[in-house]
PDB file of C-alpha atoms in Angstrom:
ATOM      1  CA  MET A 389       0.000   0.000   0.000  1.00 52.00           C
ATOM      2  CA  PRO A 390       1.246   3.422  -0.739  1.00 70.00           C
ATOM      3  CA  ARG A 391       1.593   5.472   2.385  1.00 80.00           C
ATOM      4  CA  PRO A 392      -0.660   8.512   2.048  1.00 88.00           C
ATOM      5  CA  LEU A 393       1.294  11.575   1.016  1.00 94.00           C
ATOM      6  CA  GLY A 394       1.947  14.186   3.660  1.00 95.00           C
ATOM      7  CA  GLU A 395       0.535  17.691   3.250  1.00 96.00           C
ATOM      8  CA  LEU A 396       3.685  19.151   1.673  1.00 97.00           C
ATOM      9  CA  GLU A 397       4.340  16.030  -0.422  1.00 97.00           C
ATOM     10  CA  ASP A 398       0.788  16.299  -1.739  1.00 96.00           C
ATOM     11  CA  ALA A 399       1.241  19.988  -2.564  1.00 97.00           C
ATOM     12  CA  VAL A 400       4.398  19.165  -4.549  1.00 98.00           C
ATOM     13  CA  MET A 401       2.901  16.105  -6.278  1.00 97.00           C
ATOM     14  CA  THR A 402      -0.224  18.099  -7.176  1.00 97.00           C
ATOM     15  CA  ARG A 403       1.949  20.377  -9.285  1.00 97.00           C
ATOM     16  CA  VAL A 404       3.898  17.518 -10.838  1.00 97.00           C
ATOM     17  CA  TRP A 405       0.645  15.739 -11.757  1.00 97.00           C
ATOM     18  CA  LYS A 406      -1.058  18.934 -12.959  1.00 96.00           C
ATOM     19  CA  TRP A 407       1.811  20.028 -15.190  1.00 97.00           C
ATOM     20  CA  ASN A 408       2.292  16.483 -16.529  1.00 95.00           C
ATOM     21  CA  ARG A 409       5.883  17.093 -17.625  1.00 96.00           C
ATOM     22  CA  PRO A 410       9.345  16.997 -16.056  1.00 97.00           C
ATOM     23  CA  VAL A 411       9.673  19.877 -13.572  1.00 97.00           C
ATOM     24  CA  THR A 412      12.523  21.542 -11.721  1.00 97.00           C
ATOM     25  CA  VAL A 413      12.742  22.347  -8.024  1.00 98.00           C
ATOM     26  CA  ARG A 414      12.728  26.037  -8.984  1.00 97.00           C
ATOM     27  CA  GLU A 415       9.419  25.723 -10.895  1.00 97.00           C
ATOM     28  CA  VAL A 416       7.710  23.961  -8.011  1.00 98.00           C
ATOM     29  CA  LEU A 417       9.191  26.428  -5.524  1.00 98.00           C
ATOM     30  CA  GLU A 418       7.953  29.474  -7.436  1.00 98.00           C
ATOM     31  CA  ASP A 419       4.448  28.052  -7.699  1.00 97.00           C
ATOM     32  CA  LEU A 420       4.320  27.031  -4.022  1.00 98.00           C
ATOM     33  CA  GLN A 421       5.566  30.478  -2.949  1.00 97.00           C
ATOM     34  CA  GLN A 422       2.358  31.975  -4.318  1.00 97.00           C
ATOM     35  CA  GLU A 423       0.505  30.411  -1.385  1.00 95.00           C
ATOM     36  CA  ARG A 424       3.140  29.922   1.341  1.00 96.00           C
ATOM     37  CA  SER A 425       6.618  30.882   2.426  1.00 97.00           C
ATOM     38  CA  ILE A 426       8.922  27.988   1.634  1.00 97.00           C
ATOM     39  CA  ALA A 427      12.645  27.514   1.036  1.00 98.00           C
ATOM     40  CA  TYR A 428      14.294  26.071  -2.062  1.00 98.00           C
ATOM     41  CA  THR A 429      16.025  23.420   0.055  1.00 97.00           C
ATOM     42  CA  THR A 430      12.688  22.305   1.517  1.00 98.00           C
ATOM     43  CA  VAL A 431      11.208  21.710  -1.943  1.00 98.00           C
ATOM     44  CA  MET A 432      14.431  19.989  -3.026  1.00 97.00           C
ATOM     45  CA  THR A 433      14.265  17.684   0.012  1.00 98.00           C
ATOM     46  CA  VAL A 434      10.593  16.858  -0.600  1.00 98.00           C
ATOM     47  CA  LEU A 435      11.265  16.005  -4.256  1.00 98.00           C
ATOM     48  CA  ASP A 436      14.271  13.896  -3.239  1.00 97.00           C
ATOM     49  CA  ASN A 437      12.100  12.067  -0.684  1.00 96.00           C
ATOM     50  CA  LEU A 438       9.401  11.505  -3.309  1.00 96.00           C
ATOM     51  CA  HIS A 439      12.094  10.100  -5.596  1.00 97.00           C
ATOM     52  CA  GLN A 440      13.345   7.766  -2.854  1.00 95.00           C
ATOM     53  CA  LYS A 441       9.759   6.584  -2.246  1.00 92.00           C
ATOM     54  CA  GLY A 442       9.232   5.917  -5.951  1.00 92.00           C
ATOM     55  CA  TRP A 443       6.643   8.616  -6.662  1.00 94.00           C
ATOM     56  CA  VAL A 444       8.856  10.529  -9.127  1.00 97.00           C
ATOM     57  CA  ARG A 445      11.741   9.698 -11.414  1.00 97.00           C
ATOM     58  CA  ARG A 446      14.454  12.212 -12.048  1.00 97.00           C
ATOM     59  CA  GLU A 447      16.910  13.023 -14.781  1.00 97.00           C
ATOM     60  CA  ALA A 448      20.007  15.150 -14.361  1.00 96.00           C
ATOM     61  CA  GLU A 449      20.028  18.469 -16.157  1.00 93.00           C
ATOM     62  CA  GLY A 450      23.280  20.276 -15.502  1.00 93.00           C
ATOM     63  CA  ARG A 451      23.751  20.459 -11.728  1.00 93.00           C
ATOM     64  CA  ALA A 452      20.038  20.021 -11.051  1.00 93.00           C
ATOM     65  CA  TYR A 453      17.324  17.438 -11.755  1.00 97.00           C
ATOM     66  CA  ARG A 454      14.038  17.383 -13.605  1.00 98.00           C
ATOM     67  CA  TYR A 455      11.375  15.348 -11.807  1.00 98.00           C
ATOM     68  CA  GLU A 456       8.479  13.512 -13.428  1.00 97.00           C
ATOM     69  CA  ALA A 457       5.586  11.567 -11.888  1.00 97.00           C
ATOM     70  CA  VAL A 458       5.840   7.788 -12.074  1.00 95.00           C
ATOM     71  CA  SER A 459       2.057   7.327 -12.047  1.00 93.00           C
ATOM     72  CA  THR A 460      -1.106   9.416 -12.115  1.00 95.00           C
ATOM     73  CA  ARG A 461      -3.082  10.968  -9.288  1.00 94.00           C
ATOM     74  CA  ALA A 462      -5.956   8.648 -10.271  1.00 93.00           C
ATOM     75  CA  ALA A 463      -3.719   5.594  -9.786  1.00 92.00           C
ATOM     76  CA  TYR A 464      -2.612   6.955  -6.390  1.00 92.00           C
ATOM     77  CA  ALA A 465      -6.228   7.494  -5.297  1.00 92.00           C
ATOM     78  CA  ALA A 466      -7.200   4.029  -6.538  1.00 91.00           C
ATOM     79  CA  ALA A 467      -4.357   2.415  -4.582  1.00 90.00           C
ATOM     80  CA  LEU A 468      -5.404   4.238  -1.399  1.00 91.00           C
ATOM     81  CA  MET A 469      -9.042   3.175  -1.853  1.00 89.00           C
ATOM     82  CA  ASN A 470      -8.041  -0.406  -2.600  1.00 90.00           C
ATOM     83  CA  ASP A 471      -5.872  -0.612   0.490  1.00 89.00           C
ATOM     84  CA  ALA A 472      -8.534   0.871   2.747  1.00 88.00           C
ATOM     85  CA  TRP A 473     -11.107  -1.541   1.342  1.00 88.00           C
ATOM     86  CA  ALA A 474      -8.778  -4.534   1.684  1.00 89.00           C
ATOM     87  CA  GLN A 475      -8.254  -3.781   5.391  1.00 90.00           C
ATOM     88  CA  SER A 476     -11.966  -4.126   6.155  1.00 91.00           C
ATOM     89  CA  ASP A 477     -13.154  -7.257   7.928  1.00 94.00           C
ATOM     90  CA  ASN A 478     -16.427  -6.922   5.982  1.00 94.00           C
ATOM     91  CA  PRO A 479     -15.662  -5.660   2.450  1.00 91.00           C
ATOM     92  CA  ALA A 480     -19.324  -5.651   1.369  1.00 91.00           C
ATOM     93  CA  ALA A 481     -20.343  -3.495   4.343  1.00 93.00           C
ATOM     94  CA  ALA A 482     -17.406  -1.166   3.716  1.00 91.00           C
ATOM     95  CA  LEU A 483     -18.516  -0.699   0.103  1.00 89.00           C
ATOM     96  CA  VAL A 484     -22.126  -0.056   1.136  1.00 92.00           C
ATOM     97  CA  ALA A 485     -20.939   2.568   3.633  1.00 92.00           C
ATOM     98  CA  PHE A 486     -18.623   4.123   1.026  1.00 91.00           C
ATOM     99  CA  PHE A 487     -21.375   4.257  -1.598  1.00 90.00           C
ATOM    100  CA  GLY A 488     -23.636   5.885   1.002  1.00 93.00           C
ATOM    101  CA  MET A 489     -21.101   8.698   1.406  1.00 94.00           C
ATOM    102  CA  MET A 490     -20.986   9.413  -2.325  1.00 94.00           C
ATOM    103  CA  SER A 491     -22.593  12.423  -3.951  1.00 96.00           C
ATOM    104  CA  ASP A 492     -24.895  11.942  -6.934  1.00 95.00           C
ATOM    105  CA  GLU A 493     -22.032  13.046  -9.176  1.00 96.00           C
ATOM    106  CA  GLN A 494     -19.716  10.425  -7.670  1.00 94.00           C
ATOM    107  CA  ARG A 495     -22.351   7.686  -8.057  1.00 93.00           C
ATOM    108  CA  HIS A 496     -22.749   8.615 -11.726  1.00 95.00           C
ATOM    109  CA  ALA A 497     -18.967   8.468 -12.156  1.00 93.00           C
ATOM    110  CA  LEU A 498     -18.971   5.027 -10.513  1.00 91.00           C
ATOM    111  CA  ARG A 499     -21.681   3.773 -12.890  1.00 92.00           C
ATOM    112  CA  ASP A 500     -19.688   5.107 -15.844  1.00 93.00           C
ATOM    113  CA  ALA A 501     -16.534   3.400 -14.552  1.00 91.00           C
ATOM    114  CA  VAL A 502     -18.339   0.068 -14.152  1.00 91.00           C
ATOM    115  CA  ARG A 503     -19.639   0.362 -17.723  1.00 93.00           C
ATOM    116  CA  MET A 504     -16.090   1.044 -18.967  1.00 93.00           C
ATOM    117  CA  VAL A 505     -14.706  -2.000 -17.146  1.00 91.00           C
ATOM    118  CA  GLN A 506     -17.535  -4.214 -18.389  1.00 92.00           C
ATOM    119  CA  GLY A 507     -16.973  -3.208 -21.991  1.00 83.00           C
ATOM    120  CA  PRO A 508     -19.611  -3.036 -24.712  1.00 74.00           C
ATOM    121  CA  GLU A 509     -20.056  -6.796 -25.068  1.00 66.00           C
ATOM    122  CA  THR A 510     -21.095  -7.334 -21.438  1.00 57.00           C
ATOM    123  CA  ALA A 511     -22.748  -4.012 -20.666  1.00 49.00           C
ATOM    124  CA  GLU A 512     -26.443  -4.061 -19.826  1.00 54.00           C
ATOM    125  CA  PRO A 513     -28.753  -1.055 -19.907  1.00 55.00           C
ATOM    126  CA  ALA A 514     -28.199   1.079 -16.822  1.00 52.00           C
ATOM    127  CA  THR A 515     -31.884   0.891 -15.929  1.00 52.00           C
ATOM    128  CA  THR A 516     -31.781  -2.785 -14.978  1.00 45.00           C
ATOM    129  CA  PRO A 517     -31.002  -3.599 -11.345  1.00 44.00           C
ATOM    130  CA  SER A 518     -28.510  -6.292 -12.337  1.00 42.00           C
ATOM    131  CA  ALA A 519     -26.429  -3.791 -14.312  1.00 41.00           C
ATOM    132  CA  GLN A 520     -26.032  -1.656 -11.214  1.00 42.00           C
ATOM    133  CA  ALA A 521     -25.584  -4.441  -8.686  1.00 41.00           C
ATOM    134  CA  ALA A 522     -23.607  -7.257 -10.270  1.00 38.00           C
ATOM    135  CA  PRO A 523     -21.174  -6.458 -13.068  1.00 36.00           C
ATOM    136  CA  SER A 524     -19.993  -9.596 -14.794  1.00 35.00           C
ATOM    137  CA  ALA A 525     -16.592  -8.444 -16.032  1.00 34.00           C
ATOM    138  CA  PRO A 526     -13.454  -9.463 -14.135  1.00 33.00           C
ATOM    139  CA  SER A 527     -11.989  -6.789 -11.934  1.00 36.00           C
ATOM    140  CA  ALA A 528      -9.022  -4.754 -13.099  1.00 36.00           C
ATOM    141  CA  GLN A 529      -7.024  -6.553 -10.402  1.00 36.00           C
ATOM    142  CA  THR A 530      -7.050  -9.801 -12.376  1.00 34.00           C
ATOM    143  CA  GLU A 531      -6.077  -8.032 -15.560  1.00 34.00           C
ATOM    144  CA  THR A 532      -3.201  -5.945 -14.257  1.00 36.00           C
ATOM    145  CA  GLY A 533      -1.897  -7.924 -11.320  1.00 37.00           C
ATOM    146  CA  LYS A 534      -2.092  -4.768  -9.222  1.00 38.00           C
ATOM    147  CA  GLY A 535      -4.738  -4.372  -6.553  1.00 38.00           C
ATOM    148  CA  ALA A 536      -7.223  -2.267  -8.444  1.00 37.00           C
ATOM    149  CA  ALA A 537     -10.543  -3.107  -6.831  1.00 38.00           C
ATOM    150  CA  ALA A 538     -11.083   0.603  -6.386  1.00 38.00           C
ATOM    151  CA  GLU A 539     -11.343   0.893 -10.147  1.00 37.00           C
ATOM    152  CA  ASN A 540     -14.197  -1.647 -10.129  1.00 37.00           C
ATOM    153  CA  PRO A 541     -15.454  -1.845  -6.546  1.00 35.00           C
ATOM    154  CA  ALA A 542     -18.674  -3.572  -7.556  1.00 36.00           C
ATOM    155  CA  SER A 543     -16.668  -6.615  -8.655  1.00 37.00           C
ATOM    156  CA  ALA A 544     -15.907  -7.198  -4.992  1.00 37.00           C
ATOM    157  CA  ARG A 545     -19.144  -9.196  -4.671  1.00 34.00           C
ATOM    158  CA  GLY A 546     -17.138 -12.317  -5.489  1.00 37.00           C
ATOM    159  CA  HIS A 547     -15.044 -11.962  -2.335  1.00 37.00           C
ATOM    160  CA  ASP A 548     -17.858 -12.970   0.021  1.00 38.00           C
ATOM    161  CA  GLY A 549     -19.322 -15.641  -2.231  1.00 37.00           C
ATOM    162  CA  ARG A 550     -22.434 -13.711  -3.229  1.00 35.00           C
TER     163      ARG A 550
END
């Protein structure tokens, strides 16, 4: 499980993910300084720590480095959700509670994601209860080898035999 990013790590990674290109310490520093007072060496240390933890890769450019994200923010969020879900002693109840916390917009996004995972050949009309409750496609976890139940949480029904 990825350890959740700290507040400053998240602020730095937000810029790296948003810009979606190799960035320098100076670029991140200048953007962060618009909202807080922060030293160059602090940003350099955070980026070095993120590199050591595997969140960014770096390439030397003169005496400095350019840093680039190893994965997306969506993949990070999915890994956090998957780990939290996997730690539950009752995964079905955890999903029900999670779905209950969702806004209408989030529930619509979940339905869209389930349809994408199912693919056109297995998708049923969204108006049928079975299309919302029991997707038949394998979870992304079986396809990628990485715990990705968060990308298809409804596929978790198979874990409790129902």
